[in-house]
PDB file of C-alpha atoms and ligand atoms in Angstrom:
ATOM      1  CA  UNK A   1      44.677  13.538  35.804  1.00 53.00           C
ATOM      2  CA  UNK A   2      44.345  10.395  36.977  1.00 70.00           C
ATOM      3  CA  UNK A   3      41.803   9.345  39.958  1.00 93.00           C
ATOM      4  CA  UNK A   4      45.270   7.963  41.929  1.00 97.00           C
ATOM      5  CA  UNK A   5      46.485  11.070  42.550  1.00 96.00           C
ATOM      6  CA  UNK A   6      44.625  12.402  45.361  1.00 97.00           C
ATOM      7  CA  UNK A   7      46.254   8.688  47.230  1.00 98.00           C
ATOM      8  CA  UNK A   8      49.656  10.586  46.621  1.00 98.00           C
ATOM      9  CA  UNK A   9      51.298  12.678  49.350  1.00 97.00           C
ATOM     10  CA  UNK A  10      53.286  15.929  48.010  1.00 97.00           C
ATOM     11  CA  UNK A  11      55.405  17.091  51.207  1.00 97.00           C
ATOM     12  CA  UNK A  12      57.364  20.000  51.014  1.00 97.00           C
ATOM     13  CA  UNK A  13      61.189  20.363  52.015  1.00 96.00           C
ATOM     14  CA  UNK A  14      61.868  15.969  52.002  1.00 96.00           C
ATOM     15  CA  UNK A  15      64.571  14.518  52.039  1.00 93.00           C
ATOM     16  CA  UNK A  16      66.010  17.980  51.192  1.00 92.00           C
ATOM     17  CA  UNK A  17      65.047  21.911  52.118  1.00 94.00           C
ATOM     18  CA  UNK A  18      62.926  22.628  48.365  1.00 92.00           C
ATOM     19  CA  UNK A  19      62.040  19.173  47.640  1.00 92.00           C
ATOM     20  CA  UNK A  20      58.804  18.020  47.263  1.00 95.00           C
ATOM     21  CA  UNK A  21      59.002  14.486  47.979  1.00 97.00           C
ATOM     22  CA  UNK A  22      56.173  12.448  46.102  1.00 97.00           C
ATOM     23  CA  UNK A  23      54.752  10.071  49.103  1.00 98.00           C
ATOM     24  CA  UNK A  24      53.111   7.018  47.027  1.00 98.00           C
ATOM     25  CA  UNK A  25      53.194   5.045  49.901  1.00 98.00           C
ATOM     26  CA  UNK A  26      48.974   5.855  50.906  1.00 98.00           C
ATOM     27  CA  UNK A  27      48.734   4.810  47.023  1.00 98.00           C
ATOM     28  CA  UNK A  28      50.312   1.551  47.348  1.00 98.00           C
ATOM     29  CA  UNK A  29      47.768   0.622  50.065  1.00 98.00           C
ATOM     30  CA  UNK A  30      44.470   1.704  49.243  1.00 98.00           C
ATOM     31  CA  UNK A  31      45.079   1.061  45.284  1.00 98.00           C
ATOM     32  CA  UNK A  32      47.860  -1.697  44.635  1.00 98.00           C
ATOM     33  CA  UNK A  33      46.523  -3.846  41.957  1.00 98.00           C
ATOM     34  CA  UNK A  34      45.269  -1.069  39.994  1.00 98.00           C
ATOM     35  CA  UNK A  35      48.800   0.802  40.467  1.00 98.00           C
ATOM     36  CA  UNK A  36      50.245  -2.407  38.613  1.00 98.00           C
ATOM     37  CA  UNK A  37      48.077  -2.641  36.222  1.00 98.00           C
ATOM     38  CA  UNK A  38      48.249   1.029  35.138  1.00 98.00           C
ATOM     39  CA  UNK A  39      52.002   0.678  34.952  1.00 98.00           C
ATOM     40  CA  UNK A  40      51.787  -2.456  32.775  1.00 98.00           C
ATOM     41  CA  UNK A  41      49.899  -0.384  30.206  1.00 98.00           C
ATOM     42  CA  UNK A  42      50.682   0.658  26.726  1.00 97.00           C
ATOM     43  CA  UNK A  43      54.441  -2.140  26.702  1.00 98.00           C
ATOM     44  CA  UNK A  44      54.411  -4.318  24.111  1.00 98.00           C
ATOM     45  CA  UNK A  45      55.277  -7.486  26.664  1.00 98.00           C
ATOM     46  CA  UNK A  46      55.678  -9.710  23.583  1.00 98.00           C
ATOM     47  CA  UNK A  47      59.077  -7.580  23.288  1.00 97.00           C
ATOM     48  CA  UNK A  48      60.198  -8.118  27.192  1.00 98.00           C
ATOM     49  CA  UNK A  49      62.111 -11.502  28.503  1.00 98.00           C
ATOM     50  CA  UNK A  50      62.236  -9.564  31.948  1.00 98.00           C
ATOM     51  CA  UNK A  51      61.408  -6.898  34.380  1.00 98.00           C
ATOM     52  CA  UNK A  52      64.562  -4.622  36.040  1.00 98.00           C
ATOM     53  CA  UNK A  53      63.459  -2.821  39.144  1.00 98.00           C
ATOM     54  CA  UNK A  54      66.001  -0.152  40.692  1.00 98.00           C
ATOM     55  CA  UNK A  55      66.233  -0.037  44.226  1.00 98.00           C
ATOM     56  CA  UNK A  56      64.497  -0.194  46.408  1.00 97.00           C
ATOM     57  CA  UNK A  57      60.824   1.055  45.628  1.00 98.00           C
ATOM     58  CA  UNK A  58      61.261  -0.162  42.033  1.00 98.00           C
ATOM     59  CA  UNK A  59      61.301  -3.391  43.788  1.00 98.00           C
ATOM     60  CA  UNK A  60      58.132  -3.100  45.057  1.00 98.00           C
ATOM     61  CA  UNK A  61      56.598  -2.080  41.932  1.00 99.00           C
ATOM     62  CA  UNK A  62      58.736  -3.919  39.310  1.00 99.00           C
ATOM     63  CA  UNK A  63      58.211  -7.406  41.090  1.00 98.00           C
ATOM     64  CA  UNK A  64      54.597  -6.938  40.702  1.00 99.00           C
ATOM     65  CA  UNK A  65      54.985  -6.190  37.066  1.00 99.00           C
ATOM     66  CA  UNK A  66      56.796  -9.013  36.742  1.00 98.00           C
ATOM     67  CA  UNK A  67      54.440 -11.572  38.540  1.00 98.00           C
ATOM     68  CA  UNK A  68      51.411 -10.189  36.768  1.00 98.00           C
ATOM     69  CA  UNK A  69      52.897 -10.423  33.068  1.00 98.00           C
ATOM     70  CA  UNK A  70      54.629 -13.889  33.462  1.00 98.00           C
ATOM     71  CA  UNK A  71      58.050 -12.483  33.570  1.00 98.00           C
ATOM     72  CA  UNK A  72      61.397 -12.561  35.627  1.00 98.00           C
ATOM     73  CA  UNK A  73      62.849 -10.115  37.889  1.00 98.00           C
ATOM     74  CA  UNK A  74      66.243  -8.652  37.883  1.00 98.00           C
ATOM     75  CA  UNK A  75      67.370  -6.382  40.938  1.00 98.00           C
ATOM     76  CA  UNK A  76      69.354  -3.441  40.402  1.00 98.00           C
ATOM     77  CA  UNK A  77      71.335  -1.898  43.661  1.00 98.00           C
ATOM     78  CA  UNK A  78      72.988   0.369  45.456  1.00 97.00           C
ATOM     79  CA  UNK A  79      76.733   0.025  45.697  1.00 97.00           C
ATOM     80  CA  UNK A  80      77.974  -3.061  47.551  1.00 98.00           C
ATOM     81  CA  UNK A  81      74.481  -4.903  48.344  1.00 98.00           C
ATOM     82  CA  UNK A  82      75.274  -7.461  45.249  1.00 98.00           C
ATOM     83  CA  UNK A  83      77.719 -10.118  45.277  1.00 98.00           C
ATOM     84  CA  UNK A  84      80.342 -10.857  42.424  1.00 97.00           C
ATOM     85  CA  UNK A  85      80.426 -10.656  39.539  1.00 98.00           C
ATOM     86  CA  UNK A  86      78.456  -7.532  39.339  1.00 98.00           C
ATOM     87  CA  UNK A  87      78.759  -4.391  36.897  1.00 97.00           C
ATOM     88  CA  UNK A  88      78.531  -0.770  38.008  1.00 98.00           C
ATOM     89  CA  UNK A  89      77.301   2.409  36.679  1.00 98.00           C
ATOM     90  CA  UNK A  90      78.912   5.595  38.593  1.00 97.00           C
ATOM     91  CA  UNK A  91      76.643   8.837  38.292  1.00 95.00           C
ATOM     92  CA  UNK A  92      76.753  12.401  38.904  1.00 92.00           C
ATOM     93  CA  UNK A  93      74.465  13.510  42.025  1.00 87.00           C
ATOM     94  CA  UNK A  94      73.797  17.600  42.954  1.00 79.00           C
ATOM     95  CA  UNK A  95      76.768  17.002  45.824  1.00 83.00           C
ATOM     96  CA  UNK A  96      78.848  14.059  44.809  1.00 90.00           C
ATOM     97  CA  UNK A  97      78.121  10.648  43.516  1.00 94.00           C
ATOM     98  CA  UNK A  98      76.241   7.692  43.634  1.00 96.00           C
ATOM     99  CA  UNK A  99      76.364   4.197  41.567  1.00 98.00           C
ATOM    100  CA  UNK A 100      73.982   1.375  40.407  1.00 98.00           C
ATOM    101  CA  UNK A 101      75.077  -2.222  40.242  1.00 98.00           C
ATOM    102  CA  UNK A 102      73.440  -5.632  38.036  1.00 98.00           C
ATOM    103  CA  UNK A 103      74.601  -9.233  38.811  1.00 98.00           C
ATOM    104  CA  UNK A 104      76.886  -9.306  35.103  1.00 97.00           C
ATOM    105  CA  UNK A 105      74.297 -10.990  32.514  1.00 90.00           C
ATOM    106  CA  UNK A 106      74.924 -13.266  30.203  1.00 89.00           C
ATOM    107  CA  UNK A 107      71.424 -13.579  28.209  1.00 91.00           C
ATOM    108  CA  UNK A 108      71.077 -10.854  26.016  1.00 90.00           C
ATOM    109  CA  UNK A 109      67.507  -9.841  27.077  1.00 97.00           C
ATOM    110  CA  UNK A 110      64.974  -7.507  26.508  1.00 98.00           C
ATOM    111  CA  UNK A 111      63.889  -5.436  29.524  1.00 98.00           C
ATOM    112  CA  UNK A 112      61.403  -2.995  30.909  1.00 98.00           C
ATOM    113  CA  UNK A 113      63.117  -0.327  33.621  1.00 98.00           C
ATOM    114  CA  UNK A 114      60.773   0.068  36.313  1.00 98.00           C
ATOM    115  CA  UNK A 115      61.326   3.001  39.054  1.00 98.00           C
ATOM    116  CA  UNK A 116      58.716   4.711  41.177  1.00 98.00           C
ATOM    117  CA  UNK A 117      59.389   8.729  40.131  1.00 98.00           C
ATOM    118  CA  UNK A 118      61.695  10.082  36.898  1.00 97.00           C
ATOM    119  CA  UNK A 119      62.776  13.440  38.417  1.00 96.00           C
ATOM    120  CA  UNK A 120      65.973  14.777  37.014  1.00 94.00           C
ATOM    121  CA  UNK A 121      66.474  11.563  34.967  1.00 96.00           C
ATOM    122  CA  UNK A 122      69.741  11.051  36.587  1.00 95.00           C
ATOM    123  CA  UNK A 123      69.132   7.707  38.087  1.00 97.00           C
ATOM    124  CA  UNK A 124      67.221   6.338  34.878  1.00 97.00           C
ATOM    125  CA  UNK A 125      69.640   7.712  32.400  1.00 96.00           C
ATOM    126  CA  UNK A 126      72.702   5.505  34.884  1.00 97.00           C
ATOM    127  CA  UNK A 127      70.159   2.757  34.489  1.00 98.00           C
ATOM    128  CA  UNK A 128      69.766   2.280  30.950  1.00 97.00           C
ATOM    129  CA  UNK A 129      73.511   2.779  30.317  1.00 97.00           C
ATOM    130  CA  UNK A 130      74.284  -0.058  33.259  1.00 98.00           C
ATOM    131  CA  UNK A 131      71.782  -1.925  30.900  1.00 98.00           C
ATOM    132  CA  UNK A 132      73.712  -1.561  27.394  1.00 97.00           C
ATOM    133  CA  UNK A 133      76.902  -2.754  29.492  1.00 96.00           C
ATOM    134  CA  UNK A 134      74.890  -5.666  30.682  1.00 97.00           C
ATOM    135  CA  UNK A 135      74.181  -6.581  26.838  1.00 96.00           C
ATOM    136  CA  UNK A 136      70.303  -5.842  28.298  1.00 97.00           C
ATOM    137  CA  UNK A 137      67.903  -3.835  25.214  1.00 98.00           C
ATOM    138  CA  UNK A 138      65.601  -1.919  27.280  1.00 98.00           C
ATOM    139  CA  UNK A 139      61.935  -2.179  25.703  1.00 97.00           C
ATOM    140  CA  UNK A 140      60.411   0.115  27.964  1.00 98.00           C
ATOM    141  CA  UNK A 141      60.882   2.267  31.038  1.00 98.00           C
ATOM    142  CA  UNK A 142      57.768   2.533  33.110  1.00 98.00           C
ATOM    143  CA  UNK A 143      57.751   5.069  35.898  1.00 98.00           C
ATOM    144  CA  UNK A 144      54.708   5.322  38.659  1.00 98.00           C
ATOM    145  CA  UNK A 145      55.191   9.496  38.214  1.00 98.00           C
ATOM    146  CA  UNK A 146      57.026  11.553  35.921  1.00 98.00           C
ATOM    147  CA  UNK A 147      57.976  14.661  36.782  1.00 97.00           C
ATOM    148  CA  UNK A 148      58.226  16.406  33.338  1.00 97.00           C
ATOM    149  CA  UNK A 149      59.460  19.774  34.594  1.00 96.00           C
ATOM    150  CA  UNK A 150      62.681  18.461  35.759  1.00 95.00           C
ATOM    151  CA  UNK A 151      63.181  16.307  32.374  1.00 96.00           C
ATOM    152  CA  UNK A 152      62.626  15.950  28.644  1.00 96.00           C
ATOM    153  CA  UNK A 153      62.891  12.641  28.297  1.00 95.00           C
ATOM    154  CA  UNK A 154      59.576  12.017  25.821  1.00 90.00           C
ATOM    155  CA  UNK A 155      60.712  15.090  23.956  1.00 94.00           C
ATOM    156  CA  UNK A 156      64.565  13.125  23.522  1.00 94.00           C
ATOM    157  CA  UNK A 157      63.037   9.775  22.572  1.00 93.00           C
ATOM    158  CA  UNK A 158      63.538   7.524  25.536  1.00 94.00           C
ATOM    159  CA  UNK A 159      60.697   4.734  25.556  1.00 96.00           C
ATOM    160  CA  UNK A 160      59.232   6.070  28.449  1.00 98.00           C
ATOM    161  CA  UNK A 161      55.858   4.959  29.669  1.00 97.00           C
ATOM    162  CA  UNK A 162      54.108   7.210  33.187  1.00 98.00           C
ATOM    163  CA  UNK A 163      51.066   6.730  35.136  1.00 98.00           C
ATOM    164  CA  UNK A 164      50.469  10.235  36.404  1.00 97.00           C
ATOM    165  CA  UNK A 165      52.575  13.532  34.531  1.00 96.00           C
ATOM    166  CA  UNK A 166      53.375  16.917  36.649  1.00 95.00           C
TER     167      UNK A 166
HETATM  168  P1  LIG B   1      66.316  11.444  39.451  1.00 70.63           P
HETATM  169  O1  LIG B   1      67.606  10.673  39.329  1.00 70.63           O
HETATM  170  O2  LIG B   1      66.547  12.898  39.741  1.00 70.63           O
HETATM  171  O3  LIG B   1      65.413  11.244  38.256  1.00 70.63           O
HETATM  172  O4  LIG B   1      65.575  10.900  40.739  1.00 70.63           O
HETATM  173  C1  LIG B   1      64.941   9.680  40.675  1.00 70.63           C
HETATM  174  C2  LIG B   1      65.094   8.891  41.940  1.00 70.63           C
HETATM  175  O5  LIG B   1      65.001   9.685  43.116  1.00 70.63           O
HETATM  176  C3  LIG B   1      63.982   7.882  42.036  1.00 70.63           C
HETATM  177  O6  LIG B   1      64.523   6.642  42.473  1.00 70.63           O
HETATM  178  C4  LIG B   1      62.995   8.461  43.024  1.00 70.63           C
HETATM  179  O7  LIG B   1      62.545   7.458  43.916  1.00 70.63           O
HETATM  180  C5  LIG B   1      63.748   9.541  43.764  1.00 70.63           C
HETATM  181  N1  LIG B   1      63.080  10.858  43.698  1.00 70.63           N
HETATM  182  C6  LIG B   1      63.547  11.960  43.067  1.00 70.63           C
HETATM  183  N2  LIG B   1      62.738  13.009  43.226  1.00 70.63           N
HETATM  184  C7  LIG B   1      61.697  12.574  43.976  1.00 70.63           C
HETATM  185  C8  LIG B   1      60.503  13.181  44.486  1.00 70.63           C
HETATM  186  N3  LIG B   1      60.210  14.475  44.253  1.00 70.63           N
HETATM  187  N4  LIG B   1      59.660  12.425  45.208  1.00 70.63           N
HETATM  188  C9  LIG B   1      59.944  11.116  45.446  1.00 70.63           C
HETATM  189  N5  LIG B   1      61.050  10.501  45.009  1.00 70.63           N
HETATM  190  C10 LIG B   1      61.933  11.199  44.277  1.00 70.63           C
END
């Protein structure tokens, strides 16, 4: 495993009673420009016109990405932060729902999918569909952490590139 994980915080029973919230935040300030560069690794960036980072600490990371590798930045948010004309992506949550929105594109780019943690997959799986609407190919989905317990996306084929595996 890699030498950043001893910079991440596992705490026990956050947000939710038998979560274990992954705390990256001591990560992002004693090892930021590493962190970037790790995540950067092993995309073909010839194959990317731009960077999509899903709220809000795929901002942080995705903007980074971005401004190392040359490329732009396109926000994707919670319901209602965007203005018109924006595209939405409704998914299933363990009580209710929650949806993803994109300013509607009109380029046909090629994008990398940036998020800090893949847990259930739930939120990247919303992501890449909201994507396909927005005539966007994603290249590449680069997480900070994977949680491969709670997911098989390697095993189904998604383009999925992770730092640090659990
Ligand atoms: P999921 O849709 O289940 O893959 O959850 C992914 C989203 O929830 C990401 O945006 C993460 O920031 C957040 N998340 C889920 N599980 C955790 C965790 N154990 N620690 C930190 N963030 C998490």
């Amino acid at each position: 495993m890699h030498s950043f994980e001893s910079h991440i915080r596992s705490v026990p029973d956050f947000p939710k009673p038998g979560i274990v919230f992954k705390d990256i935040t001591p990560l992002l300030q004693d090892r930021f420009p590493e962190v970037i560069k790790a995540m950067c690794h092993g995309i073909d960036w010839t194959k990317v016109d731009y960077v999509v980072g899903i709220e809000s600490r795929g901002f942080i990371l995705g903007a980074a990405m971005a401004q190392l590798q040359g490329k732009g930045f396109i926000p994707m948010r919670k319901k209602g932060k965007l203005p018109p004309p924006v595209i939405a992506e409704t998914y299933a949550l363990e009580y209710g729902t929650d949806t993803l929105e994109m300013i509607q594109e009109e380029k046909n780019g090629r994008v990398v999918l940036v998020d800090d943690v893949l847990a259930t997959g739930g939120t990247l799986r919303a992501a890449a569909a909201l994507c396909a609407k927005n005539k966007l190919e994603v290249t590449a989905m680069s997480l900070l952490i994977n949680l491969t317990f709670l997911n098989k996306f390697k095993e189904e084929g998604f383009p999925v590139v992770s730092v640090l595996d659990y």
